[in-house]
JSON list of C-alpha atoms in Angstrom, two decimals:
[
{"chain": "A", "resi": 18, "resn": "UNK", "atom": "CA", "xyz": [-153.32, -168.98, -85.75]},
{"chain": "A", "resi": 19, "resn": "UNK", "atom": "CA", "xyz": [-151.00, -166.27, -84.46]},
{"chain": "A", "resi": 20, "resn": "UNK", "atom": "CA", "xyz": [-150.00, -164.16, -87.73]},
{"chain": "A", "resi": 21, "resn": "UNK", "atom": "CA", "xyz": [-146.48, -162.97, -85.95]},
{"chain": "A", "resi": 22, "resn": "UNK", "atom": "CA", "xyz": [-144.51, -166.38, -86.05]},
{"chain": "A", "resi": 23, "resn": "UNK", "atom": "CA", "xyz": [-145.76, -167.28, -89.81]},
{"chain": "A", "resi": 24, "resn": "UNK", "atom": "CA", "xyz": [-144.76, -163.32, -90.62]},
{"chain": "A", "resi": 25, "resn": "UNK", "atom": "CA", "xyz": [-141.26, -164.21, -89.11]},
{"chain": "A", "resi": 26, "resn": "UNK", "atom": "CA", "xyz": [-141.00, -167.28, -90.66]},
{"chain": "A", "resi": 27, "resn": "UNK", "atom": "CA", "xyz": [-141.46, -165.76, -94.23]},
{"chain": "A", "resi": 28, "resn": "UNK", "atom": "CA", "xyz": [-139.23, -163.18, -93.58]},
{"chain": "A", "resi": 29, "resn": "UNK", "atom": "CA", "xyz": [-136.35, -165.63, -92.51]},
{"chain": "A", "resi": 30, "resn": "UNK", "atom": "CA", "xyz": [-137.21, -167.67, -95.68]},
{"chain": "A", "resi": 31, "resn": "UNK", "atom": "CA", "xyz": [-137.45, -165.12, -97.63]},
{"chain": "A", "resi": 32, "resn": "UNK", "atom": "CA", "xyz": [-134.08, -163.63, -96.05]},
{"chain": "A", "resi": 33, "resn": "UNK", "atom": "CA", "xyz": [-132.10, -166.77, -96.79]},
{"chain": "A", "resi": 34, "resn": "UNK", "atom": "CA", "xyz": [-133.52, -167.43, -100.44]},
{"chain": "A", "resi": 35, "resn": "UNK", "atom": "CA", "xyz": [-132.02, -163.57, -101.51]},
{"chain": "A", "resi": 36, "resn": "UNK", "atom": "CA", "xyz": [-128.97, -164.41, -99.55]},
{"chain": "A", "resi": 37, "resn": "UNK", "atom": "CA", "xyz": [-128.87, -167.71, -101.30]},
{"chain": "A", "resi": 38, "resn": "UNK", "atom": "CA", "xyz": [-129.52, -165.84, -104.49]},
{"chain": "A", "resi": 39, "resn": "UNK", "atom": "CA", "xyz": [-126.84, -163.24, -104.06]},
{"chain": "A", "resi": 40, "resn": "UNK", "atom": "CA", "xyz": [-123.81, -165.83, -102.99]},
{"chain": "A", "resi": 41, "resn": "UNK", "atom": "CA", "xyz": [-124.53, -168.12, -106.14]},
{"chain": "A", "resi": 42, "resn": "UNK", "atom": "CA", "xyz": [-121.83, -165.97, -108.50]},
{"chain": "A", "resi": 43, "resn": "UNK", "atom": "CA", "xyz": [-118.69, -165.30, -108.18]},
{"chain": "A", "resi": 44, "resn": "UNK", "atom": "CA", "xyz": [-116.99, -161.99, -107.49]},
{"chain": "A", "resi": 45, "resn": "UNK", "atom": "CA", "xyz": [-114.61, -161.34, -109.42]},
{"chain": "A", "resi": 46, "resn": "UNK", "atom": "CA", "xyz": [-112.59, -159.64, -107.20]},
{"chain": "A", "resi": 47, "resn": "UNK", "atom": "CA", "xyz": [-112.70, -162.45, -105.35]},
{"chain": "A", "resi": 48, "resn": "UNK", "atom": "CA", "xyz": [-111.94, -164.54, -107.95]},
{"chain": "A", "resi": 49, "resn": "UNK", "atom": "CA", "xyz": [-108.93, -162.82, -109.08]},
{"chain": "A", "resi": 50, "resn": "UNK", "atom": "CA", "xyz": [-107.96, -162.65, -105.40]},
{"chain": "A", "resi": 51, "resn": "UNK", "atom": "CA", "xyz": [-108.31, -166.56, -104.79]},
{"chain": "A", "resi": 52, "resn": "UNK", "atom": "CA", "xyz": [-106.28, -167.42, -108.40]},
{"chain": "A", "resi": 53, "resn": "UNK", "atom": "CA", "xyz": [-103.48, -164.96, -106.59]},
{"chain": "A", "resi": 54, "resn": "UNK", "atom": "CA", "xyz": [-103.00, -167.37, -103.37]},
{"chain": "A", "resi": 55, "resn": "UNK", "atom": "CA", "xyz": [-103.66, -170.13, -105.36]},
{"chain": "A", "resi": 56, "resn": "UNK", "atom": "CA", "xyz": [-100.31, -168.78, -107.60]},
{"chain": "A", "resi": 57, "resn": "UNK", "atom": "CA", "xyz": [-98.28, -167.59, -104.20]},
{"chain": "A", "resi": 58, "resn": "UNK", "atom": "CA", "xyz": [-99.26, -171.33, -102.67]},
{"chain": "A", "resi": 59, "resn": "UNK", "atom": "CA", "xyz": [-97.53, -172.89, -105.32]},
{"chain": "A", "resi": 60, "resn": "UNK", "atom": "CA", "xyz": [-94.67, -170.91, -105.46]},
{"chain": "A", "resi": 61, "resn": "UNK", "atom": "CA", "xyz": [-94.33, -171.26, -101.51]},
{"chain": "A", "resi": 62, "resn": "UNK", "atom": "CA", "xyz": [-94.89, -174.30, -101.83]},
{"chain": "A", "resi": 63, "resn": "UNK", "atom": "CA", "xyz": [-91.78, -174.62, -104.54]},
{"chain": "A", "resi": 64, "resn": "UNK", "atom": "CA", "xyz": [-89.63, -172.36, -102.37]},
{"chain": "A", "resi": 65, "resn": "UNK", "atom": "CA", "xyz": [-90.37, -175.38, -99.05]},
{"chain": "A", "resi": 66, "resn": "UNK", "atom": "CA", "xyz": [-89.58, -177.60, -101.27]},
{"chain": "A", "resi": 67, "resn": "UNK", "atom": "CA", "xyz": [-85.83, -176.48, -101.99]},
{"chain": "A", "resi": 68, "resn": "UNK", "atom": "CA", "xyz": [-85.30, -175.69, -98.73]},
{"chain": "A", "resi": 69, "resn": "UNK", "atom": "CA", "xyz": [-85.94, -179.01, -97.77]},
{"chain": "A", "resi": 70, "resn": "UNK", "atom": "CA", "xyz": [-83.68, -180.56, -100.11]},
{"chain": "A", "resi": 71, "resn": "UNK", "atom": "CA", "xyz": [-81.08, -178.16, -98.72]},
{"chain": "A", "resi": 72, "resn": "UNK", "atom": "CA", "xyz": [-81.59, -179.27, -95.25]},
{"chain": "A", "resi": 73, "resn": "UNK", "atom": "CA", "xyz": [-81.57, -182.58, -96.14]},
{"chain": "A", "resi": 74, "resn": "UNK", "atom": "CA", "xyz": [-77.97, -182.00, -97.74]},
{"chain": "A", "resi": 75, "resn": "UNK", "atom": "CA", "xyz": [-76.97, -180.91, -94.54]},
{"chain": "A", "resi": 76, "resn": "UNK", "atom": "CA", "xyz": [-74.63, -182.80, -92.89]},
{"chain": "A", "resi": 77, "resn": "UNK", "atom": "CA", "xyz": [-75.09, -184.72, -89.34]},
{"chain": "A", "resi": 78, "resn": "UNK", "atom": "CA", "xyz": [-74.27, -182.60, -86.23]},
{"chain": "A", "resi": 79, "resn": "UNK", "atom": "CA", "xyz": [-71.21, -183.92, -84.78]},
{"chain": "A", "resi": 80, "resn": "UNK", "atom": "CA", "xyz": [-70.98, -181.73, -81.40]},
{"chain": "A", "resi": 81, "resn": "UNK", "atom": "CA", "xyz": [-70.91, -185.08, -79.64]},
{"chain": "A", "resi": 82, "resn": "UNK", "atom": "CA", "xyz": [-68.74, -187.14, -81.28]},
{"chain": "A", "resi": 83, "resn": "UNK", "atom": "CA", "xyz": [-66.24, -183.69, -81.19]},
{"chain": "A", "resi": 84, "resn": "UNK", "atom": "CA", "xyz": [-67.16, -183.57, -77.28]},
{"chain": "A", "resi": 85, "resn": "UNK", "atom": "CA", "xyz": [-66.11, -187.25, -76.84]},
{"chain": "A", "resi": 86, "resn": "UNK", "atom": "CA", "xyz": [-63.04, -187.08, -78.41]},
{"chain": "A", "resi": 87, "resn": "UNK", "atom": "CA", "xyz": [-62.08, -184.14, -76.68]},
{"chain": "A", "resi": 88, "resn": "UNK", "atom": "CA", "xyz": [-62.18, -185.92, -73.33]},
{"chain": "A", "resi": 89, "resn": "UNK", "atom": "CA", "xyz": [-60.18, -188.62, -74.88]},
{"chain": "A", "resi": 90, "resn": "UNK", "atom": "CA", "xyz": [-57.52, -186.18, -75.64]},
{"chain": "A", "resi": 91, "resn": "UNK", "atom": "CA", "xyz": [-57.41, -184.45, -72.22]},
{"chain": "A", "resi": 92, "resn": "UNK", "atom": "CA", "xyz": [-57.12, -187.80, -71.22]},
{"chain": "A", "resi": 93, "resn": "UNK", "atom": "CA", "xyz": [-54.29, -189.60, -73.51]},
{"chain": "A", "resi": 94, "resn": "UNK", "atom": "CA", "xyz": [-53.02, -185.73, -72.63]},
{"chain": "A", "resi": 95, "resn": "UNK", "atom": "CA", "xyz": [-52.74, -186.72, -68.80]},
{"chain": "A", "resi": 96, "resn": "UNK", "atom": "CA", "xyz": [-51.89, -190.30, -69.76]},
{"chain": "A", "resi": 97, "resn": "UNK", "atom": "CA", "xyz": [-48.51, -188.43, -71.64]},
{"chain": "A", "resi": 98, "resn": "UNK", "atom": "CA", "xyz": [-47.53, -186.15, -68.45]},
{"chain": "A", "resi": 99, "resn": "UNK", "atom": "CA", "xyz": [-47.79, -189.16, -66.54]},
{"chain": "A", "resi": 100, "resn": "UNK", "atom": "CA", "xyz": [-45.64, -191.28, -68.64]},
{"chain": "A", "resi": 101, "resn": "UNK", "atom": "CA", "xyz": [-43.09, -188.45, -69.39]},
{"chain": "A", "resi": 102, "resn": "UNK", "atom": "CA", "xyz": [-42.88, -187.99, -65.36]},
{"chain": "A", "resi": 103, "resn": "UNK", "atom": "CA", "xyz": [-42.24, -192.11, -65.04]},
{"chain": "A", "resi": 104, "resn": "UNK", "atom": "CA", "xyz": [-39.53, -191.42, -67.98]},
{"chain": "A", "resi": 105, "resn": "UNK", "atom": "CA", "xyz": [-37.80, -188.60, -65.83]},
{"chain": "A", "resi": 106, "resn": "UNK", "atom": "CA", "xyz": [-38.31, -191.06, -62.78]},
{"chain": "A", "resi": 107, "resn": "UNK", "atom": "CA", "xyz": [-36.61, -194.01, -64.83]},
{"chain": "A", "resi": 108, "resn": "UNK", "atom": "CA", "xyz": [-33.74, -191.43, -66.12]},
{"chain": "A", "resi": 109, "resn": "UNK", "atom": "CA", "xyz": [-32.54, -190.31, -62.69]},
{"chain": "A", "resi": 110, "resn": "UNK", "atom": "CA", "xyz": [-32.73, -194.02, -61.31]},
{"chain": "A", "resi": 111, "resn": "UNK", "atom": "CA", "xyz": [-30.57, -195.25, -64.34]},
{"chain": "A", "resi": 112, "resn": "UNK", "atom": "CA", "xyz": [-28.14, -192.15, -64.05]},
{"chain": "A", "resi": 113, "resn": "UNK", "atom": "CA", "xyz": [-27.91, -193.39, -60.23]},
{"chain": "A", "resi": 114, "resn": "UNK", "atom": "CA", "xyz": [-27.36, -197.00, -60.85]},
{"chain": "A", "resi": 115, "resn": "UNK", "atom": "CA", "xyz": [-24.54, -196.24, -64.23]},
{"chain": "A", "resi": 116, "resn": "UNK", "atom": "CA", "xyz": [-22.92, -194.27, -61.36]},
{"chain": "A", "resi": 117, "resn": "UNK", "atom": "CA", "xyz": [-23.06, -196.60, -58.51]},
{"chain": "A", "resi": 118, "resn": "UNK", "atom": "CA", "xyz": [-21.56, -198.86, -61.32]},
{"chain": "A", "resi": 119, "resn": "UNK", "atom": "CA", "xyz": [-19.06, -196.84, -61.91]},
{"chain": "A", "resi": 120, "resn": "UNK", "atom": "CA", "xyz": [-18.13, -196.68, -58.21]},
{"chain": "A", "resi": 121, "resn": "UNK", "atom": "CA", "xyz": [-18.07, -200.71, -58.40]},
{"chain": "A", "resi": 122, "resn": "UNK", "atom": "CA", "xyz": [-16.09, -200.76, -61.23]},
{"chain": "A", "resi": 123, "resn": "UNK", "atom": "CA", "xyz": [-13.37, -198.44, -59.77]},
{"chain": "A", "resi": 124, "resn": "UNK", "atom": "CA", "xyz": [-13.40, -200.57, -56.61]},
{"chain": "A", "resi": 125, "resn": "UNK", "atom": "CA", "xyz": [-13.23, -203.51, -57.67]},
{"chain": "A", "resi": 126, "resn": "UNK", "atom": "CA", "xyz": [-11.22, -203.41, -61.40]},
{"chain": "A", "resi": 127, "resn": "UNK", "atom": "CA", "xyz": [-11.09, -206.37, -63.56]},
{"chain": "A", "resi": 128, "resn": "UNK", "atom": "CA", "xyz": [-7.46, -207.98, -64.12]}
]
């Protein structure tokens, strides 16, 4: 049997029982370390927590329902200009027709 492979073997056992042996304890610096994320996850955690709730109290976006009814007031805007021209149209025909009236009145006078 070839004494290098069994050497190497032994080593690598040997190698893994001493790091076995030297992770079983905690480090207390480690310890101390893990207790201090374990604190700041919870108080992250806490801080999400509100900020959820204030997101949730948030009210809906309403940037299309305020785009919608913009273009219905442009339009009952153009519907207006158009009625107030058909009002100006209808005053000058009823000025034209009281005065054509008049005209038939004059000419032909009631007795």
């Amino acid at each position: 049997m070839n004494p290098m492979p069994s050497r190497m073997l032994r080593l690598a056992a040997a190698s893994l029982l001493c790091l076995s042996f030297s992770s079983c304890g905690d480090d207390p610096q480690l310890v101390q370390k893990r207790e201090e994320q374990k604190a700041e996850i919870r108080r992250l955690d806490g801080e999400l927590k509100v900020l959820q709730e204030k997101i949730s109290q948030i009210p809906a976006d309403k940037t299309s329902e305020l785009s919608k009814l913009k273009q219905d007031s442009d339009l009952q805007k153009q519907e207006i200009e158009n009625l107030e021209e058909e009002i100006a149209s209808l005053q000058s025909k009823k000025a034209e027709i009281e005065k054509a009236h008049e005209a038939y009145k004059r000419k032909y006078v009631i007795r």
